[in-house]
Amino acid sequence: MSPQFVDFDADGRLDVVAGIFDGSPHLSRGSDQGWLAPEQILDKDGARIVMNAFWNFDTKKWDSTTRCDPDGLEGEGHLTSAVAFDQDGDGDFDLLLGDHSTGRVFLRRNEGSNAKPAFATRNELVLAGGKPIDVPGTVATLRLVDWNGDGRLDLLASGMADGQGGVHVFLNTGKAEQAAYGPMLTLVAPGKKVSDAPVRPDSGLYADAGDVDGDGDLDLVVGGYSHWEPKPRELTAEQEQRVAELRKAIAEQQQKLRVLSDAAEKAVEGLGEEAMEKKYDEVLKSQQAERGAIMNVLLPLQEELGQLVPGRKRESFVWFYENLTKAAAKPAPAK
């Protein structure tokens, strides 16, 4: 998620650094043959860099740990965003880590070099204005951009959660040897209401900055889901009757699915965790044909109903936000 192109290992080739939903930062090294398979970025002891929650590849289930937490940290953290940045000005890349469970941002300090990284074994909370960063709507993207053109890289962050996702910047007020961030400035505020058409990103915002229109300042390009509720159609009496028929038929098919789900739940009652997972998979596999037949009936019914009575929509788009700062500073043309 949120990949970054950077020469992470100082070999002269661009690599890809990214947070992944398994809860760890990953590196895909550049080579003469292209990018290699992603590998986990490990700490100096050879352990995974995580927050609290992560996918355990050995047990094949979600797990948790507090071994990486700063002292006194409370609550779950789930790492999904990562960027390489020399936060402390010592000439090597540290890692800034975004939390999918909260709006926190953490630093994993590199105590080695780019050629031979040695990442610390614990995360540090990144502060802004003297307080821990708290990105509204949890962290979706972290980006490093010189937003205000002062020669220092600022921290651009966007939010994930429905109705809370926006784009924000924390200006770097530090010096070359140590980045420091001021209070959060909101560039794209979260949406306040659901519209009847797609007008903005509402959740899952992934933002990046660049001078798209060539006017000398940074604009925003934001990918994300828009949520909207189309205006209801005016239906004829015949269409109203068809709507009632469709809703009844849909309820019947959904009840069939509930019966199958209840049977699967009953089949695993009283079993241990490992036996439960195995038995549940077996039951779902035995129900596969029946479930498929139900869905073949259900989906066309839902599609037809949606044409008559449109429900809430959710679709992804890419949005362009023009930075009007320079345009506003220009004098109005003479008349």
Short mmCIF file of N, CA and C in Angstrom, two decimals, residues 10 15 40 48 74 81 93 184 190 207 241 252 275 304 313 323:
data_model
loop_
_atom_site.label_atom_id
_atom_site.label_comp_id
_atom_site.label_asym_id
_atom_site.label_seq_id
_atom_site.Cartn_x
_atom_site.Cartn_y
_atom_site.Cartn_z
N ALA A 10 21.18 1.99 -1.46
CA ALA A 10 22.34 2.76 -1.93
C ALA A 10 23.17 2.01 -2.96
N ASP A 15 14.47 1.30 -5.76
CA ASP A 15 13.75 0.21 -5.12
C ASP A 15 12.32 0.68 -4.82
N GLN A 40 10.41 -8.67 3.54
CA GLN A 40 10.14 -7.89 4.74
C GLN A 40 11.39 -7.13 5.15
N ARG A 48 10.73 -9.05 12.53
CA ARG A 48 9.83 -8.24 11.72
C ARG A 48 9.58 -6.89 12.37
N GLU A 74 -0.81 2.69 24.42
CA GLU A 74 -2.00 1.88 24.61
C GLU A 74 -2.77 1.77 23.31
N SER A 81 1.31 1.56 6.14
CA SER A 81 1.98 2.58 5.33
C SER A 81 3.41 2.74 5.80
N PHE A 93 18.52 6.20 5.63
CA PHE A 93 17.06 6.19 5.64
C PHE A 93 16.52 5.54 6.91
N MET A 184 -1.01 20.08 12.51
CA MET A 184 -1.62 19.61 11.28
C MET A 184 -2.37 20.72 10.55
N PRO A 190 -12.50 16.34 5.47
CA PRO A 190 -13.45 15.23 5.32
C PRO A 190 -14.81 15.74 4.87
N ALA A 207 -3.13 10.07 -1.34
CA ALA A 207 -2.78 11.37 -1.90
C ALA A 207 -1.31 11.43 -2.29
N GLN A 241 -44.89 -2.47 -8.22
CA GLN A 241 -45.22 -3.88 -7.99
C GLN A 241 -44.00 -4.77 -8.23
N GLU A 252 -35.88 -14.21 -0.02
CA GLU A 252 -35.92 -15.68 -0.04
C GLU A 252 -34.53 -16.27 -0.30
N ALA A 275 -9.11 -27.39 14.80
CA ALA A 275 -10.12 -28.29 14.26
C ALA A 275 -11.30 -27.51 13.70
N GLU A 304 -31.35 -5.81 -10.89
CA GLU A 304 -32.61 -5.23 -11.41
C GLU A 304 -33.22 -4.27 -10.40
N LYS A 313 -24.17 4.31 -3.38
CA LYS A 313 -23.12 3.92 -4.31
C LYS A 313 -21.74 4.15 -3.68
N ASN A 323 -3.83 23.68 -6.56
CA ASN A 323 -3.36 24.60 -5.53
C ASN A 323 -3.49 26.03 -6.07
#
